[in-house]
Each structure stands twice: as structure tokens, then as C-alpha cells.
CSV table of C-alpha atoms in Angstrom, one decimal:
chain,number,residue,atom,x,y,z
M,1,MET,CA,-8.1,53.3,-12.5
M,2,LYS,CA,-7.2,53.4,-16.2
M,3,LEU,CA,-9.6,52.3,-18.9
M,4,GLN,CA,-8.3,50.0,-21.7
M,5,PHE,CA,-10.2,49.4,-24.9
M,6,ALA,CA,-9.7,45.9,-26.3
M,7,ILE,CA,-10.1,46.3,-30.0
M,8,ASP,CA,-11.1,43.0,-31.5
M,9,ALA,CA,-11.6,44.1,-35.1
M,10,LEU,CA,-9.8,42.2,-37.9
M,11,SER,CA,-8.6,45.0,-40.1
M,12,THR,CA,-6.4,48.0,-39.5
M,13,LYS,CA,-9.1,50.3,-41.0
M,14,ASP,CA,-11.8,49.1,-38.6
M,15,ALA,CA,-9.4,49.2,-35.7
M,16,LEU,CA,-8.4,52.8,-36.4
M,17,ASP,CA,-12.1,53.8,-36.9
M,18,LEU,CA,-13.0,52.3,-33.5
M,19,ALA,CA,-10.0,53.8,-31.8
M,20,ALA,CA,-10.8,57.3,-33.1
M,21,GLN,CA,-14.3,57.1,-31.6
M,22,ALA,CA,-13.1,55.8,-28.2
M,23,ALA,CA,-9.7,57.4,-27.8
M,24,PRO,CA,-11.0,60.6,-26.0
M,25,HIS,CA,-12.3,58.5,-23.2
M,26,VAL,CA,-9.7,55.7,-22.7
M,27,ASP,CA,-6.1,55.5,-21.6
M,28,ILE,CA,-4.9,52.3,-23.3
M,29,LEU,CA,-5.7,51.1,-26.9
M,30,GLU,CA,-5.3,47.3,-27.0
M,31,LEU,CA,-4.8,45.6,-30.4
M,32,GLY,CA,-6.4,42.1,-30.0
M,33,THR,CA,-4.6,38.9,-30.8
M,34,PRO,CA,-6.8,38.1,-33.9
M,35,LEU,CA,-6.2,41.6,-35.2
M,36,ILE,CA,-2.4,41.3,-34.9
M,37,LYS,CA,-2.5,37.9,-36.5
M,38,SER,CA,-4.7,39.2,-39.3
M,39,GLU,CA,-2.8,42.4,-40.1
M,40,GLY,CA,0.7,41.9,-38.6
M,41,LEU,CA,2.9,44.3,-36.7
M,42,SER,CA,1.9,47.1,-39.1
M,43,VAL,CA,-1.3,47.6,-37.2
M,44,ILE,CA,0.7,48.4,-34.1
M,45,THR,CA,2.7,51.1,-35.9
M,46,ALA,CA,-0.5,52.5,-37.5
M,47,MET,CA,-2.2,52.8,-34.1
M,48,LYS,CA,0.8,54.4,-32.4
M,49,GLU,CA,1.1,56.9,-35.2
M,50,ALA,CA,-2.6,57.8,-35.0
M,51,HIS,CA,-2.6,58.0,-31.2
M,52,PRO,CA,0.9,58.9,-30.0
M,53,ASP,CA,-0.5,60.2,-26.7
M,54,LYS,CA,-2.1,56.8,-25.8
M,55,ILE,CA,-0.6,53.6,-24.4
M,56,VAL,CA,-0.6,51.1,-27.3
M,57,PHE,CA,-1.0,47.5,-26.0
M,58,GLY,CA,0.0,44.6,-28.3
M,59,ASP,CA,-1.9,41.6,-27.1
M,60,LEU,CA,0.6,39.0,-28.5
M,61,LYS,CA,-0.2,36.3,-25.9
M,62,THR,CA,3.4,35.1,-26.4
M,63,MET,CA,4.1,31.5,-25.3
M,64,ASP,CA,7.7,31.1,-26.5
M,65,ALA,CA,10.5,33.2,-27.9
M,66,GLY,CA,9.6,35.9,-25.4
M,67,ALA,CA,12.6,38.2,-26.0
M,68,LEU,CA,12.2,38.0,-29.8
M,69,GLU,CA,8.4,38.5,-30.0
M,70,ALA,CA,8.5,41.4,-27.5
M,71,ASP,CA,11.4,43.1,-29.2
M,72,ILE,CA,9.7,43.2,-32.6
M,73,ALA,CA,6.5,44.5,-31.1
M,74,PHE,CA,8.2,47.2,-29.2
M,75,ALA,CA,10.2,48.2,-32.2
M,76,ALA,CA,6.9,48.5,-34.1
M,77,GLY,CA,5.5,50.9,-31.5
M,78,ALA,CA,3.9,48.9,-28.8
M,79,ASP,CA,4.2,50.3,-25.2
M,80,LEU,CA,3.0,47.1,-23.6
M,81,VAL,CA,2.8,43.5,-24.8
M,82,THR,CA,1.4,40.3,-23.2
M,83,VAL,CA,3.1,37.0,-22.4
M,84,LEU,CA,1.0,34.1,-21.2
M,85,GLY,CA,1.2,33.2,-17.6
M,86,VAL,CA,1.3,29.5,-18.5
M,87,ALA,CA,4.6,30.1,-20.4
M,88,ASP,CA,7.9,29.2,-18.8
M,89,ASP,CA,9.5,31.7,-16.6
M,90,SER,CA,12.4,32.0,-19.0
M,91,THR,CA,10.0,33.2,-21.7
M,92,ILE,CA,8.5,35.8,-19.5
M,93,ALA,CA,11.9,36.9,-18.3
M,94,GLY,CA,13.1,37.2,-21.9
M,95,ALA,CA,10.2,39.5,-22.8
M,96,ILE,CA,10.8,41.6,-19.7
M,97,SER,CA,14.5,42.0,-20.7
M,98,ALA,CA,13.4,43.2,-24.2
M,99,GLY,CA,11.0,45.6,-22.5
M,100,LYS,CA,13.8,47.1,-20.4
M,101,LYS,CA,15.9,47.6,-23.5
M,102,HIS,CA,13.1,49.6,-25.1
M,103,GLY,CA,11.9,51.3,-22.0
M,104,LYS,CA,8.6,49.4,-22.4
M,105,GLY,CA,6.6,47.0,-20.3
M,106,VAL,CA,5.3,43.4,-20.2
M,107,VAL,CA,1.9,42.3,-18.9
M,108,VAL,CA,1.4,38.7,-18.0
M,109,ASP,CA,-2.0,37.4,-19.1
M,110,LEU,CA,-3.3,34.8,-16.7
M,111,ILE,CA,-5.9,33.3,-19.0
M,112,GLY,CA,-5.9,29.5,-18.5
M,113,VAL,CA,-3.9,29.7,-15.3
M,114,THR,CA,-5.6,27.6,-12.5
M,115,ASP,CA,-3.9,29.3,-9.5
M,116,LYS,CA,-4.0,32.9,-10.6
M,117,VAL,CA,-3.1,34.3,-7.2
M,118,ALA,CA,0.2,32.3,-6.9
M,119,ARG,CA,1.2,32.9,-10.5
M,120,ALA,CA,0.4,36.6,-10.3
M,121,ARG,CA,2.9,36.9,-7.4
M,122,GLU,CA,5.5,34.9,-9.2
M,123,VAL,CA,5.5,36.9,-12.5
M,124,VAL,CA,5.4,40.3,-10.8
M,125,ALA,CA,8.5,39.2,-8.9
M,126,LEU,CA,10.1,38.4,-12.3
M,127,GLY,CA,9.5,42.0,-13.3
M,128,ALA,CA,6.1,42.1,-15.0
M,129,GLU,CA,4.4,45.6,-15.0
M,130,PHE,CA,1.2,44.0,-13.9
M,131,VAL,CA,-0.9,40.9,-14.5
M,132,GLU,CA,-4.2,40.6,-16.3
M,133,MET,CA,-6.9,38.6,-14.5
M,134,HIS,CA,-8.5,37.4,-17.7
M,135,SER,CA,-11.3,35.1,-18.8
M,136,GLY,CA,-11.4,34.7,-22.6
M,137,LEU,CA,-14.4,34.9,-24.9
M,138,ASP,CA,-14.9,31.2,-24.9
M,139,GLU,CA,-15.0,31.0,-21.1
M,140,GLN,CA,-17.3,33.9,-20.9
M,141,ALA,CA,-19.7,32.1,-23.2
M,142,LEU,CA,-20.1,29.2,-20.7
M,143,GLU,CA,-23.3,29.0,-18.7
M,144,GLY,CA,-22.9,30.5,-15.2
M,145,TYR,CA,-19.8,32.5,-16.0
M,146,SER,CA,-19.1,35.4,-13.6
M,147,LEU,CA,-16.5,38.1,-13.3
M,148,ASP,CA,-16.4,37.7,-9.5
M,149,GLY,CA,-13.7,35.0,-9.5
M,150,LEU,CA,-11.3,37.3,-11.3
M,151,LEU,CA,-12.0,40.2,-8.9
M,152,ARG,CA,-11.3,37.9,-5.9
M,153,ALA,CA,-8.1,36.7,-7.4
M,154,GLY,CA,-6.9,40.2,-8.0
M,155,GLU,CA,-7.7,41.3,-4.5
M,156,GLU,CA,-6.0,38.3,-2.9
M,157,ALA,CA,-2.8,38.4,-5.0
M,158,GLY,CA,-1.9,41.9,-3.7
M,159,VAL,CA,0.0,42.8,-6.9
M,160,PRO,CA,-0.8,45.3,-9.7
M,161,PHE,CA,-3.5,43.8,-11.9
M,162,SER,CA,-6.0,44.5,-14.7
M,163,VAL,CA,-9.4,42.8,-15.2
M,164,ALA,CA,-10.6,41.5,-18.6
M,165,GLY,CA,-13.6,39.2,-19.1
M,166,GLY,CA,-16.9,40.9,-19.5
M,167,VAL,CA,-16.3,44.4,-18.1
M,168,ASN,CA,-19.2,46.6,-18.8
M,169,SER,CA,-21.2,49.5,-17.4
M,170,SER,CA,-22.8,47.3,-14.7
M,171,SER,CA,-19.6,45.7,-13.5
M,172,ILE,CA,-17.0,48.4,-13.8
M,173,ALA,CA,-17.7,49.8,-10.3
M,174,ALA,CA,-17.0,46.3,-8.8
M,175,VAL,CA,-13.7,46.2,-10.9
M,176,GLN,CA,-12.6,49.5,-9.4
M,177,ALA,CA,-13.6,48.4,-5.9
M,178,SER,CA,-11.4,45.3,-6.2
M,179,GLY,CA,-8.4,47.6,-6.5
M,180,ALA,CA,-7.6,46.9,-10.2
M,181,GLN,CA,-5.3,49.4,-11.9
M,182,VAL,CA,-6.9,48.8,-15.3
M,183,ALA,CA,-10.4,47.9,-16.4
M,184,VAL,CA,-10.4,46.2,-19.9
M,185,ALA,CA,-13.5,46.6,-21.9
M,186,GLY,CA,-14.0,45.2,-25.4
M,187,GLY,CA,-17.4,44.2,-26.5
M,188,ALA,CA,-19.0,46.8,-24.2
M,189,ILE,CA,-17.4,49.4,-26.5
M,190,TYR,CA,-17.0,48.0,-30.0
M,191,GLY,CA,-20.3,46.2,-29.8
M,192,ALA,CA,-22.3,49.3,-28.9
M,193,ASP,CA,-24.3,51.3,-31.5
M,194,ASN,CA,-22.1,54.3,-30.6
M,195,PRO,CA,-18.6,53.1,-29.4
M,196,GLY,CA,-17.6,56.7,-28.5
M,197,GLU,CA,-20.6,57.1,-26.2
M,198,ALA,CA,-20.1,53.7,-24.7
M,199,ALA,CA,-16.5,54.5,-23.9
M,200,GLN,CA,-17.6,57.8,-22.4
M,201,ALA,CA,-20.2,56.1,-20.2
M,202,LEU,CA,-17.6,53.7,-18.9
M,203,ARG,CA,-15.2,56.5,-18.2
M,204,ALA,CA,-18.0,58.4,-16.3
M,205,ALA,CA,-18.6,55.3,-14.2
M,206,ILE,CA,-15.0,55.4,-12.9
M,207,SER,CA,-15.0,57.5,-9.7
């Protein structure tokens, strides 16, 4: 199982600083949506230039103009981009087409999708690299939130998937046991006193 670091900083400098600390222990460097909105596509280019050996993930959360948005992110250096699962199939297909042109991939983020199992199967059939079983920061803040529903959906869907929504040192073993291809950790790394040590601990917890 790969480890993905979701970098939710708001400046290129902070993102690069965090990435430098965590990079030895992670496989995928994700540039969060607020970061890309704050700094633009240049942050994707800067991250890829700083870490050419890592998969750079542009979390665009595209909802429309799939081919266009994916194309400009791939041209900037992204290896993977996200399109929302609630988007129209044509938007997802457009992004996938752009990915094929660049030799890159599209991940469909299922945040906000009610039937994650059914939608996961549909979008992988369209050509998505994998789906992200994802609960956002707002949902995670709700009383009673649990990662378990995402893990069950991933197992039931039977397609390649990642998990994002509160992955940390106490839950990463369950994420791996669910069969996820990628565990996505954000706050568990960037919110730690020592992000590098936090990333190393998560890596060590993956058997």
C-alpha cells in the first residue's frame, strides 16, 4: 500500500518545506485544493521540480471542463489529478482523455457521493486510475464521524481505491486491511510537531 501526504498548506514555501520533511517516507505528494487555489498551477511545477521521483497529485476536485482542467494540470507537472464523482460522466471522461494524452492518470474523488460503491464501479469502468473513498474536513468534524464507512465501501466496491478522511497511526492498519491501494494522511503528518517523524511512523505501520 502506498502512502500519500495531503499537503494542506496555503503557500508554496510551506508546502515545499513540509514535502521535504515527509518525502523520504511517502510515495505520493498531494497538493491540496486550497493550496492550488491560493498559489495556482505554479505550485504543482515547483513540487515536481523539487521531487521528480515522487508522484505529484493535484487535488483539483474538478466539477466541469474536465479535459481542460486536467490538461493544464498535467502540463504543469501533475501525475494525477482529481475529478469529483458527483460530476457528469462526460466531465470525468474528458479528464481521462487528457490523462491518456499526457500519459497521466485521473482519480475520482467520491466526497459527497451517497452511493460510493455504485459510483466507484461506474467511474473505474470509465477509465479512472482509482477512486478516493473520501470524507472531507467538515464531515470529519461532525460528532460521531468514523472512518469505518469508507473502508466498508472500498471493500464492497471491489475496485482500486484510496482512503482519505482521518487516516492516522491508529487507523492505518485498518486501511491496509481493507485492501486500499493508497492511504492518504494529511493532518496526521502536517499537524505533528515533527512531520518527518510522523510520516516515518506511518510508513513503519504499513506491513
